[in-house]
Short mmCIF file of C-alpha atoms and ligand atoms in Angstrom, two decimals:
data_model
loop_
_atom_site.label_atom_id
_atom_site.label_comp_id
_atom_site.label_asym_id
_atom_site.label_seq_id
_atom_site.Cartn_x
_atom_site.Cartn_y
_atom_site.Cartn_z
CA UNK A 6 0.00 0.00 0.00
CA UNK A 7 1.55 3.30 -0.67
CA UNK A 8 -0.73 4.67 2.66
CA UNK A 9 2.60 6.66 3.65
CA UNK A 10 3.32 7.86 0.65
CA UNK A 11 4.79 5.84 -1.58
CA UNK A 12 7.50 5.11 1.20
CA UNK A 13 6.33 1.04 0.75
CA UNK A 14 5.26 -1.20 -2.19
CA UNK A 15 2.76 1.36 -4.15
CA UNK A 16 -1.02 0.09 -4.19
CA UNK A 17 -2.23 -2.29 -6.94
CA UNK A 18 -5.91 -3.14 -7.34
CA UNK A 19 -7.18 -6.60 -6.69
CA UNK A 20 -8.67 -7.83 -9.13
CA UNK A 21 -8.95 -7.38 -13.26
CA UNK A 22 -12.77 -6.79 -12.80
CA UNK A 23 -11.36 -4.02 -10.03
CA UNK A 24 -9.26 -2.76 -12.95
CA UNK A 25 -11.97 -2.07 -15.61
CA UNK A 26 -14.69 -1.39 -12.83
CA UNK A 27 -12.46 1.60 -11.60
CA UNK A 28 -10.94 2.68 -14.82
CA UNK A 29 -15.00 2.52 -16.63
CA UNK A 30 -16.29 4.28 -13.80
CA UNK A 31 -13.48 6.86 -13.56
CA UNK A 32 -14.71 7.38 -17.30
CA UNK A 33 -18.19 7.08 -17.05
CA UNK A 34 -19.90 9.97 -14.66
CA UNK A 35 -22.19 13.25 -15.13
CA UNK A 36 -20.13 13.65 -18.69
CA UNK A 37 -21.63 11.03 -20.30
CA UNK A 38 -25.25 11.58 -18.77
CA UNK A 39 -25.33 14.93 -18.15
CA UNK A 40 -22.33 17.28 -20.49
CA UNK A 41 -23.11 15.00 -23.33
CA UNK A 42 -26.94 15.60 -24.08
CA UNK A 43 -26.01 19.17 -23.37
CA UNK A 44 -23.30 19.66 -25.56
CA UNK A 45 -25.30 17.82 -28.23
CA UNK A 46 -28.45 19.62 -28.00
CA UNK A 47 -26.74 23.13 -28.44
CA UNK A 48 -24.16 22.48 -30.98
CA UNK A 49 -27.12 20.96 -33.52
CA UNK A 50 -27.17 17.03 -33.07
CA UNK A 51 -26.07 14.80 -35.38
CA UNK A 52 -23.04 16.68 -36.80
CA UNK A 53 -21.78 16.81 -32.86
CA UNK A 54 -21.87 13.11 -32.79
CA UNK A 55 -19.72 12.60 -36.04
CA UNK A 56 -17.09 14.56 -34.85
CA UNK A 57 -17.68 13.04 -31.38
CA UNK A 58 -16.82 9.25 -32.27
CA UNK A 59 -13.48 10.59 -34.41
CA UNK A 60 -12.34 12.35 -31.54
CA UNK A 61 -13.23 9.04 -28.85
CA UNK A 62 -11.81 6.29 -31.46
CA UNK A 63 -9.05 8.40 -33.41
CA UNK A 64 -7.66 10.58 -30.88
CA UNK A 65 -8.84 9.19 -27.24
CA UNK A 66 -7.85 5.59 -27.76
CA UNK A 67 -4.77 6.26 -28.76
CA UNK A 68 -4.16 9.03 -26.18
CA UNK A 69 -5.49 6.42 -23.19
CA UNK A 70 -3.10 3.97 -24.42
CA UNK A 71 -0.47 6.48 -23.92
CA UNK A 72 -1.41 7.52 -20.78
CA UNK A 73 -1.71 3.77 -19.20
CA UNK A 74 1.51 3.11 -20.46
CA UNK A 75 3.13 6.45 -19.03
CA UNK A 76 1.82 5.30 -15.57
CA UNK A 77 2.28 2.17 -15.17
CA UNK A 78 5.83 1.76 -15.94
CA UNK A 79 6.27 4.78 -14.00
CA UNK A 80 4.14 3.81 -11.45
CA UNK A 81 3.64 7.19 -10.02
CA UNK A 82 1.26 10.53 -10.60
CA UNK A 83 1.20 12.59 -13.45
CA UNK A 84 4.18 14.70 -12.73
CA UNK A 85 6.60 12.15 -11.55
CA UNK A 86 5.74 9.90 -14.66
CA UNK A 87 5.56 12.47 -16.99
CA UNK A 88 9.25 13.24 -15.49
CA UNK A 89 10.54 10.02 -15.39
CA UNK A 90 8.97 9.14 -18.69
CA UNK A 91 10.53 12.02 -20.44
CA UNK A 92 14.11 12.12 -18.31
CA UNK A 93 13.34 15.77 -18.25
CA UNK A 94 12.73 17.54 -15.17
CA UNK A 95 10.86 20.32 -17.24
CA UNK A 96 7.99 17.84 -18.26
CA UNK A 97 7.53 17.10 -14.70
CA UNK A 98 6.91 20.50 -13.78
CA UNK A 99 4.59 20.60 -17.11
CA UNK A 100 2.64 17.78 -15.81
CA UNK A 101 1.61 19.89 -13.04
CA UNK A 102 -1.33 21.31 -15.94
CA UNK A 103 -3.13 17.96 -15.37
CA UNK A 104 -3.05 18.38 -11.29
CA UNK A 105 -4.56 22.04 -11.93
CA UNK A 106 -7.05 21.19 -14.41
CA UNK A 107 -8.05 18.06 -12.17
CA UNK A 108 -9.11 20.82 -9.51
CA UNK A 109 -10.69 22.84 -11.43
CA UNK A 110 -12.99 20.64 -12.98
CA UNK A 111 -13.93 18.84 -9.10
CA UNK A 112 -15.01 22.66 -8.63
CA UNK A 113 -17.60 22.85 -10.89
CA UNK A 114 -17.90 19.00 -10.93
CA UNK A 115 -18.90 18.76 -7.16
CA UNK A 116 -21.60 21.29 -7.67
CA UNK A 117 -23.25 19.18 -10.35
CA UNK A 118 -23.01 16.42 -8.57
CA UNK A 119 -24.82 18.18 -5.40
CA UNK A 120 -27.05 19.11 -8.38
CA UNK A 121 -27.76 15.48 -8.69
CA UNK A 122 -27.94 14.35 -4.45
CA UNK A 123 -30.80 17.67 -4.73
CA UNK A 124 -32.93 16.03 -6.96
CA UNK A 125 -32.32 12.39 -5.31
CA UNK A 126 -33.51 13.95 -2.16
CA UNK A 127 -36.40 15.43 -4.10
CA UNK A 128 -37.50 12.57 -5.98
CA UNK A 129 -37.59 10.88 -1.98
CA UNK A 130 -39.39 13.96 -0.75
CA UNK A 131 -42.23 13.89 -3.61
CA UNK A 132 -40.41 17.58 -5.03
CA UNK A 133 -40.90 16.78 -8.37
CA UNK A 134 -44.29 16.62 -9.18
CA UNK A 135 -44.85 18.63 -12.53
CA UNK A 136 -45.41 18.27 -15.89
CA UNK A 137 -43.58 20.01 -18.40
CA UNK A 138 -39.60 20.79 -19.62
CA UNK A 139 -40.23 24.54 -18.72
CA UNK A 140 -42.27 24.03 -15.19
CA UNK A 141 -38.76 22.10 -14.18
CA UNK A 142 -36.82 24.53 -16.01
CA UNK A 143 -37.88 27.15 -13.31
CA UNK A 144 -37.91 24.76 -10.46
CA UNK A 145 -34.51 24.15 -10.91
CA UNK A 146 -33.79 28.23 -11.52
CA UNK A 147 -35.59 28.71 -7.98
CA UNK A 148 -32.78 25.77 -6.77
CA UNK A 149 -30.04 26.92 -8.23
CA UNK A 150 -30.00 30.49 -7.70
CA UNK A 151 -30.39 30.25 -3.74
CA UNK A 152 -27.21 30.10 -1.70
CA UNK A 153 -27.47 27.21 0.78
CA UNK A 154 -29.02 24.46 -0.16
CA UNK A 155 -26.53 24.09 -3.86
CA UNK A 156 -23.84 24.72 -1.40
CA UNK A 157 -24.84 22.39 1.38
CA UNK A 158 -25.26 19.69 -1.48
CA UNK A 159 -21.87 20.53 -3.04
CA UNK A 160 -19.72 20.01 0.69
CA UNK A 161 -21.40 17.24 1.30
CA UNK A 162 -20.78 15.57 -1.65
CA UNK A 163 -17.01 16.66 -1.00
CA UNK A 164 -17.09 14.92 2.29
CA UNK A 165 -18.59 11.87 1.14
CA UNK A 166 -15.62 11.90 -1.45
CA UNK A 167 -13.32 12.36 1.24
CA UNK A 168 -14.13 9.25 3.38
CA UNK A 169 -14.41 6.89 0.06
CA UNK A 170 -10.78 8.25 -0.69
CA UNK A 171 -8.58 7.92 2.59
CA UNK A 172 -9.84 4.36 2.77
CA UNK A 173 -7.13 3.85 0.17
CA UNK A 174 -7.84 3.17 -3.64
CA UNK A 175 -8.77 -0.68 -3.99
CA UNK A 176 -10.75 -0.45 -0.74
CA UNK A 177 -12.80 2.86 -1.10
CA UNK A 178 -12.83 2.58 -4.65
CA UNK A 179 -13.05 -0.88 -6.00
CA UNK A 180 -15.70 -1.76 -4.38
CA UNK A 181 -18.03 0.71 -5.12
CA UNK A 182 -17.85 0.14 -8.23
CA UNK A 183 -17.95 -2.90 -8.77
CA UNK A 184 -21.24 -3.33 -7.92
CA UNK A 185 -22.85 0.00 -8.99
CA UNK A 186 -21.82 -0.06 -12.96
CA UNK A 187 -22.89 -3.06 -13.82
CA UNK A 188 -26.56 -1.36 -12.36
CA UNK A 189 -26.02 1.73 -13.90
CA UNK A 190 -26.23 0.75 -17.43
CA UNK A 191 -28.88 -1.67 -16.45
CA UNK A 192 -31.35 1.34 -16.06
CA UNK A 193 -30.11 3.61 -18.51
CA UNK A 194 -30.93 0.65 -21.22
CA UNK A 195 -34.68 -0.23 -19.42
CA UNK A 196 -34.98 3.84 -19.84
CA UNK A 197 -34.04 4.67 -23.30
CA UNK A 198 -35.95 1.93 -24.43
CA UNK A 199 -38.88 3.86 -22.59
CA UNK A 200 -38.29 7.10 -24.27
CA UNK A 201 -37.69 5.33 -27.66
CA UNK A 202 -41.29 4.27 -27.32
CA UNK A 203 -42.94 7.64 -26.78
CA UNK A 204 -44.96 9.20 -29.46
CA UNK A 205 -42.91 11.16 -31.83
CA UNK A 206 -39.55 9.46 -30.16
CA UNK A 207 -37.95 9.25 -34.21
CA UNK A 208 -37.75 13.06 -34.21
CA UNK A 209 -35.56 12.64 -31.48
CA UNK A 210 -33.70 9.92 -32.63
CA UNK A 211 -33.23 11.67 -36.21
CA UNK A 212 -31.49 15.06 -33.95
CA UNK A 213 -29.03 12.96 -32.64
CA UNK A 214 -27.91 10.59 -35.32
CA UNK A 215 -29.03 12.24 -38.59
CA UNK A 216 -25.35 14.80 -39.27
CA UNK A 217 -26.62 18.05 -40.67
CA UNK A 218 -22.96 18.69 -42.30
CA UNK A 219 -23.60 21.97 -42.83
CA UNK A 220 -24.17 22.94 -38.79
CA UNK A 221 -20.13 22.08 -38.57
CA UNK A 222 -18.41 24.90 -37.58
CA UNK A 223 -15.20 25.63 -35.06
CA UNK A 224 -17.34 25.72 -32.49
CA UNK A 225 -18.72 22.55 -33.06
CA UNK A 226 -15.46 20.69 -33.26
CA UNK A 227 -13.87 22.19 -30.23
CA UNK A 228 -16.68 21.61 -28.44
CA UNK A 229 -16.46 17.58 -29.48
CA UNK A 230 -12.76 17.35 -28.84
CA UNK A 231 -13.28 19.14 -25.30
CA UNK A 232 -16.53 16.65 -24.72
CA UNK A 233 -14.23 13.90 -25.83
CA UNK A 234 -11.47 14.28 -23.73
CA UNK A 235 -14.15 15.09 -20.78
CA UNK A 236 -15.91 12.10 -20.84
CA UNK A 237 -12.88 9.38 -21.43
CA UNK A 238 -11.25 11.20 -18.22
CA UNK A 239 -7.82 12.10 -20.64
CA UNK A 240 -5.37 14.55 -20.45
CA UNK A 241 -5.19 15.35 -17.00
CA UNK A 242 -3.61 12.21 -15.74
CA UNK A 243 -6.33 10.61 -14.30
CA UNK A 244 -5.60 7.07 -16.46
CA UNK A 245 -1.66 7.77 -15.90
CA UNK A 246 -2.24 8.01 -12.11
CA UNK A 247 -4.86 4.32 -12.45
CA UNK A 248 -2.73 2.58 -14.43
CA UNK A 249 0.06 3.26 -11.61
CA UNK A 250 -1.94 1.26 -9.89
CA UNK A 251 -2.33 -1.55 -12.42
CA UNK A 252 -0.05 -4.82 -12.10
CA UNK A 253 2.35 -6.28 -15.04
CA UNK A 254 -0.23 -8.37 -15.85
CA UNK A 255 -3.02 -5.82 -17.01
CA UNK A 256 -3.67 -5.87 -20.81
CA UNK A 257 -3.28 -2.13 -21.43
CA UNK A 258 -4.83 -2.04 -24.97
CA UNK A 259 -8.02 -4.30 -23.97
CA UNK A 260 -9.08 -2.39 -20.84
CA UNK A 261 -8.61 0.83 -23.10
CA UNK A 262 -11.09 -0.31 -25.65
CA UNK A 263 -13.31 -1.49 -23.03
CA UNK A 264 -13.12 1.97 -21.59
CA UNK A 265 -14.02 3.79 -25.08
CA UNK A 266 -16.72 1.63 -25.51
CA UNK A 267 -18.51 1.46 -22.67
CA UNK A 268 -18.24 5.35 -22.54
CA UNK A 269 -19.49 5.87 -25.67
CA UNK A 270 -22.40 3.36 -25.32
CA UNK A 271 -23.52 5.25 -21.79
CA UNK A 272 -23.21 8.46 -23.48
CA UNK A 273 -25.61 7.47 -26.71
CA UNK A 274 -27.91 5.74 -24.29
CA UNK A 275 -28.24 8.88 -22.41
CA UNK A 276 -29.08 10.53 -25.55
CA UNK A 277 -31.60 8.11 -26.43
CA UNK A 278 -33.26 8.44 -23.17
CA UNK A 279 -33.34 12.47 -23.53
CA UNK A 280 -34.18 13.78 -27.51
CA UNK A 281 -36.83 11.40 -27.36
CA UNK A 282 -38.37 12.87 -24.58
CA UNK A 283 -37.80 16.36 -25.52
CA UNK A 284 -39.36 15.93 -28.58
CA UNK A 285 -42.17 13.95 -27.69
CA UNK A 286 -43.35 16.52 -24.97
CA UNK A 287 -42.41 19.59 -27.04
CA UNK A 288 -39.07 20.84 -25.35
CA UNK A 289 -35.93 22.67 -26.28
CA UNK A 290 -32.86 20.39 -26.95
CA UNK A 291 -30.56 23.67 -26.27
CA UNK A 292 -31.41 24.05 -22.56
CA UNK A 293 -27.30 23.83 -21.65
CA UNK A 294 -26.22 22.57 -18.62
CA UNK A 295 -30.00 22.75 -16.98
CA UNK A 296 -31.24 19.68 -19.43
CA UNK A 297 -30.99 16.96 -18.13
CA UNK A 298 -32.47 18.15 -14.55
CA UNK A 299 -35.36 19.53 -16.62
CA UNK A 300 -36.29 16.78 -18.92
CA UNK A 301 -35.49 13.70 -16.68
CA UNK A 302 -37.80 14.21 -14.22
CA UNK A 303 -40.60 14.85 -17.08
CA UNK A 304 -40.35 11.47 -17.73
CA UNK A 305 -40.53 10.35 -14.54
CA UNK A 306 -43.73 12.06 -13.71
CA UNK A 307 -45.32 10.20 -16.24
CA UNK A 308 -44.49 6.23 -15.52
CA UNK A 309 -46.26 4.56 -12.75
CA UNK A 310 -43.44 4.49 -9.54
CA UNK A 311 -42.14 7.30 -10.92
CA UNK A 312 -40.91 8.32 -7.71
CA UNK A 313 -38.83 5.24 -7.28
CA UNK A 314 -37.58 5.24 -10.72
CA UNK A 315 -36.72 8.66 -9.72
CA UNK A 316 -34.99 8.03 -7.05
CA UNK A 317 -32.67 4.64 -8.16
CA UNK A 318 -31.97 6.85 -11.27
CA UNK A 319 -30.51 9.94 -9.09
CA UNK A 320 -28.40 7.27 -6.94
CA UNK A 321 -26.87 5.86 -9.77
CA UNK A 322 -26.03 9.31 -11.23
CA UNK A 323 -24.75 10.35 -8.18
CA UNK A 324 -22.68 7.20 -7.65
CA UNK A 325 -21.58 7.21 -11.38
CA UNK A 326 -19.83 11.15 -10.05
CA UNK A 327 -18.66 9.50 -7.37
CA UNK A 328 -16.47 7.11 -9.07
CA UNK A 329 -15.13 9.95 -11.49
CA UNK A 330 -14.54 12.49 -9.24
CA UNK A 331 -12.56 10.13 -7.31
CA UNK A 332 -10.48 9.82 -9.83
CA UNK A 333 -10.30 13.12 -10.36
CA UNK A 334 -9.19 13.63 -6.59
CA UNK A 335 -6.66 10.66 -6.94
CA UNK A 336 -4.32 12.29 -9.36
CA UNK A 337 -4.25 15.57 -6.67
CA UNK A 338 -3.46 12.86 -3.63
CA UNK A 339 -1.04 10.64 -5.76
CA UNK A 340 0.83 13.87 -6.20
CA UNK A 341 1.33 15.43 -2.73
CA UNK A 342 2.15 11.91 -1.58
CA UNK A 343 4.76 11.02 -4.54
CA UNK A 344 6.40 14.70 -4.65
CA UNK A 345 5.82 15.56 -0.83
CA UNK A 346 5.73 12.02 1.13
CA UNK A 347 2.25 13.45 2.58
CA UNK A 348 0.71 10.77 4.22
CA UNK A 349 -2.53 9.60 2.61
CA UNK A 350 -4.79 11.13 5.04
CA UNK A 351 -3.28 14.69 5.17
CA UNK A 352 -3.07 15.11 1.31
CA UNK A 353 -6.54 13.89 0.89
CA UNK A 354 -7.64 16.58 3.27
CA UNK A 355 -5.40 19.01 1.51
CA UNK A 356 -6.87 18.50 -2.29
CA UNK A 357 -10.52 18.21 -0.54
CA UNK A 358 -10.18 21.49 0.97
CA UNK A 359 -8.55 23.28 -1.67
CA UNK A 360 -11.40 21.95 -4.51
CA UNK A 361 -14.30 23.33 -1.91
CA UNK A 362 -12.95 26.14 -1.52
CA UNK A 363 -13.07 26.56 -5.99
CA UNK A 364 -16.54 24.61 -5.76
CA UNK A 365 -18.20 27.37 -3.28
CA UNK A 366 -17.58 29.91 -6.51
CA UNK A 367 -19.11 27.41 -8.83
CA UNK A 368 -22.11 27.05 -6.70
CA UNK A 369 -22.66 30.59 -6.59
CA UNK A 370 -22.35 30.86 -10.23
CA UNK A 371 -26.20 31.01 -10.68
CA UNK A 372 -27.24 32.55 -7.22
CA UNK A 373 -24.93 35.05 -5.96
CA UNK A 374 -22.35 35.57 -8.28
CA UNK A 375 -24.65 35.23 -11.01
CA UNK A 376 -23.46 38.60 -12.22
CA UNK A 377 -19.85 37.80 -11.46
CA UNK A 378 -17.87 37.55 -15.04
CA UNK A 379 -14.68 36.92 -16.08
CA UNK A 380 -14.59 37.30 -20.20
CA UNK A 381 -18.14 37.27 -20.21
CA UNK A 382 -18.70 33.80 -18.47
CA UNK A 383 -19.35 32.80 -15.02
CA UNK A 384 -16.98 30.95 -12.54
CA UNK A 385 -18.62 27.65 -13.22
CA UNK A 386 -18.51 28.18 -17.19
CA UNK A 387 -15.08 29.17 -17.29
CA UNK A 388 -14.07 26.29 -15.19
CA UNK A 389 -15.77 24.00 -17.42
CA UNK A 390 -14.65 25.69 -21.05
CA UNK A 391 -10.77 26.43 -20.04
CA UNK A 392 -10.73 23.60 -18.93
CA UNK A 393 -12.35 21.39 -21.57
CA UNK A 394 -11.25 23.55 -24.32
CA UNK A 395 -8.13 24.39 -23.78
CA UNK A 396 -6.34 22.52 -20.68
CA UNK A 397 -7.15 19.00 -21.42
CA UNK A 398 -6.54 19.29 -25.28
CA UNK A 399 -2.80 20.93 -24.08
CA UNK A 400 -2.18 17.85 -21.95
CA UNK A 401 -3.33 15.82 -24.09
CA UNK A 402 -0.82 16.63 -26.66
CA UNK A 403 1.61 16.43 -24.30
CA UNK A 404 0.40 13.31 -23.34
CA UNK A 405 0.62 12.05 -27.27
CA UNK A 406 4.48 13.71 -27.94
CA UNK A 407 5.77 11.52 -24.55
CA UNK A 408 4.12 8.67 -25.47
CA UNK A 409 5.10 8.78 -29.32
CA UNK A 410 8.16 10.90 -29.53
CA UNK A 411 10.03 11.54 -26.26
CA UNK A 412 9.97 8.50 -24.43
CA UNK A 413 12.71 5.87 -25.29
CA UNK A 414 12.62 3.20 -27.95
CA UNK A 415 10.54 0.35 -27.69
CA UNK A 416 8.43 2.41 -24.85
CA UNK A 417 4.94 1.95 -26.47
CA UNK A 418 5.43 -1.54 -27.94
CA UNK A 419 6.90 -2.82 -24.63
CA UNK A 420 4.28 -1.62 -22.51
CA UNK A 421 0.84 -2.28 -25.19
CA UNK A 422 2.44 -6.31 -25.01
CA UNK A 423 3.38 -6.50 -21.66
CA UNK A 424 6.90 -7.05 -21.88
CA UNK A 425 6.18 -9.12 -25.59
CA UNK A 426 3.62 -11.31 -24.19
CA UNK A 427 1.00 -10.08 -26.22
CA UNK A 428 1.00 -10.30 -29.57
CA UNK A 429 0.32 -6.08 -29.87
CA UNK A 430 -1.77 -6.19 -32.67
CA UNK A 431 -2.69 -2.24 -33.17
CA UNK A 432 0.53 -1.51 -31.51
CA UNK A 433 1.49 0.92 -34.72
CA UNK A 434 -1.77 2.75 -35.40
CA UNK A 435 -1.52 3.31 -31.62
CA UNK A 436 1.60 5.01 -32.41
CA UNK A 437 0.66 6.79 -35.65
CA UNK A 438 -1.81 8.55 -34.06
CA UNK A 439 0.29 9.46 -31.25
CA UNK A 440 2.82 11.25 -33.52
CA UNK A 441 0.95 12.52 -36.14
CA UNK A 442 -3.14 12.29 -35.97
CA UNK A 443 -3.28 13.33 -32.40
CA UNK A 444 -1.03 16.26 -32.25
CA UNK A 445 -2.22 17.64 -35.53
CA UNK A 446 -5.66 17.70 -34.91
CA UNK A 447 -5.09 18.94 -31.34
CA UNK A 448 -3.17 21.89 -32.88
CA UNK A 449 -5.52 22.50 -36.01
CA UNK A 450 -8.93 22.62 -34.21
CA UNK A 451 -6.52 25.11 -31.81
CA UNK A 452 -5.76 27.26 -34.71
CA UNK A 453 -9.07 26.92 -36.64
CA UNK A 454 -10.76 27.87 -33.39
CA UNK A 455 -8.53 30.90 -32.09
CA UNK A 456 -9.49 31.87 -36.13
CA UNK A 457 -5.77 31.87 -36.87
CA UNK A 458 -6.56 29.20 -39.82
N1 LIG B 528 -14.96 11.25 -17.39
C1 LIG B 528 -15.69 11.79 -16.30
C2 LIG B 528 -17.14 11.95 -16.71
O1 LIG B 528 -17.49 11.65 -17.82
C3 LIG B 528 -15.12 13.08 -15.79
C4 LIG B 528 -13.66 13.04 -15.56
C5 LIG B 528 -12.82 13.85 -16.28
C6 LIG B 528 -13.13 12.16 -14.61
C7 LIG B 528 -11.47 13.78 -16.10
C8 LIG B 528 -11.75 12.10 -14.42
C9 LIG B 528 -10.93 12.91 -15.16
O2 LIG B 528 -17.95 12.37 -15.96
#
């Protein structure tokens, strides 16, 4: 256990099931069911989701490959790896990006997830008992814009995080989700095929698959590439701090795949279970980041139990953020404890502290400090958008020049076959797309985006 530190033998989960339970549900959280029917519904459906899957299978494969490679024969956090990876003091210090943008996203991550224990509590409470997308849509204004009870739901849900994560990683984390996954996708699929039979469901099913090539724009492809690297947990060290974790044994380029595809499959059934809806009962697939708050419980209020659907669906949400912001957390702790010998305990209650202290300006964002901008955005947006548009993407490409150009010969091939064992089929495209797709897409939708091209 590395419990001081990484003074003794660092942790290793227990299990392979342990291995893609933590690694899917460090991928799987409110980005698949809650960012990605946003994102979708305001950048124009089906032209989203092209650009979408090119990004996950082109550019995020690769770049998780990568990433589990950098850790595990590193076996340490983001910046030590990224040092030791590298032999270049400089990229350690670089790494530090991915510790940053790991705290800034818990700020505005933590509120959502509050967001989520709200409406859990509601759904217990009988709260949610009306009818239509815009009766919700001010229910949750009238939420959201007070000051205590967003912020009361956003330190608790840093607490709970707190005691899951001193408990160490393979018991807190393991066995949470283990068990709650496997449930997870469970309801989303008895849900979506609920919504797919509502009247007028195609309309919604058309939005999200049909690509209107003509709605592609800059802002469009940014957005995908930022969604992307959101929702596969990449470029901020997250899968370089698991895979430290991960023994000799674990097949690097299976769990990846497993990762992408689960991912994308919770993210398209979450789709399925909102256009539907919002066509069928006449809403607005451009809400932003209220959506999925307003539309869900819609559907609720409509099924018989809807109150207990309700309720097991706002768990499972909640526990699906719990896994990935504990991953998020993880790469903060792995640090203080591999660059500082913190013990465990005290650098868990450093990185807690320090992301509620960012998540109390996030939760303001639509009471409070509603009028509070910085370059014409709110806390919580600019959190989210430098840090899915413009942090990630950087580490990413760092990510892809370590993994494909800087580290030594052999790195990529050794690691992808475990030492030769495997036969490393995909072993090259992993590394064309490290050296050339990943960082010239990275840079071009940069470019294209800042209007430079
Ligand atoms: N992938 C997680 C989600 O979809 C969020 C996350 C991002 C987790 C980065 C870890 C690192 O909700």
């Amino acid at each position: 256990m590395t419990d001081k530190g990484g003074k003794t033998s660092r942790a290793q989960f227990a299990t392979k099931l342990g291995v893609i339970a933590t690694t899917v549900g460090s991928a799987v959280g409110l980005g698949n069911i809650w960012r990605f029917p946003y994102e979708i519904g305001t950048h124009g459906g089906g032209a989203f989701l092209v650009c979408y899957l090119f990004f996950i299978f082109v550019i995020g494969v690769p770049l998780i490959c990568s990433e589990f490679s950098i850790g595990r024969s590193a076996r340490k956090g983001i910046t030590g790896a990224f040092r030791e990876v590298s032999g270049s003091r400089w990229m350690g210090k670089i790494g530090f990006i991915g510790v940053l943008t790991a705290l800034l996203i818990m700020g505005f991550y933590s509120v959502v997830s509050g967001w989520t224990m709200e409406y859990l509590f509601q759904s217990v409470a009988g709260g949610l008992k009306y009818s239509t997308q815009a009766e919700y849509a001010a229910q949750f204004d009238s939420f959201s814009s007070g000051a205590f009870r967003p912020l009361f739901w956003t330190l608790l849900f840093i607490a709970i995080n707190y005691f899951v994560l001193v408990r160490g990683v393979e018991k807190g984390i393991e066995k949470v989700s283990n068990i709650m996954m496997p449930l997870l996708l469970l309801i989303l699929i008895v849900f979506s095929v609920h919504s797919l039979m509502m009247p007028g469901a195609w309309e919604g099913v058309k939005f999200m698959f049909k690509p209107d090539f003509s709605k592609i724009n800059s802002s469009v492809v940014l957005g995908a590439m930022g969604q992307a690297f959101f929702s596969l947990s990449i470029g901020m060290g997250s899968m370089i701090t698991y895979a430290s974790y991960f023994s000799a044994d674990t097949k690097l380029g299976r769990t990846t795949l497993v990762i992408a595809v689960c991912d994308t499959l919770v993210a398209i059934l979450s789709g399925l279970i909102i256009f539907p809806a919002v066509f069928s009962y006449g809403g607005t697939p451009a809400a932003g980041p209220t959506l999925v708050f307003e539309v869900l419980p819609t559907i609720f209020h409509r099924i018989p139990g809807g109150m207990i659907w309700s309720a097991l669906f706002f768990l499972l949400l909640f526990i699906a953020a719990l896994t990935s912001a504990i991953s998020m957390s993880e790469i903060g702790i792995s640090y203080l404890c591999d660059e500082f010998g913190m013990s465990r305990k005290k650098a868990t209650l450093v990185a807690q502290g320090a992301i509620a202290v960012l998540s109390v300006l996030c939760a303001f964002s639509f009471g409070p400090l509603a009028d509070f901008k910085i370059f014409g955005m709110t806390v919580f947006d600019l959190f989210d958008y430098v840090t899915a548009s413009i942090l990630m993407p950087v580490c990413g490409l760092l990510v892809a020049i370590l993994g494909g150009w800087l580290s030594r010969k052999g790195f990529l091939a050794d690691e992808l076959t475990n030492g030769g064992g495997l036969r490393g089929r995909g072993v090259s495209l992993v590394q064309l797309s490290l050296r050339w797709i990943c960082p010239t897409a990275i840079v071009l939708v940069f470019l294209h985006s800042m209007g430079v091209i």
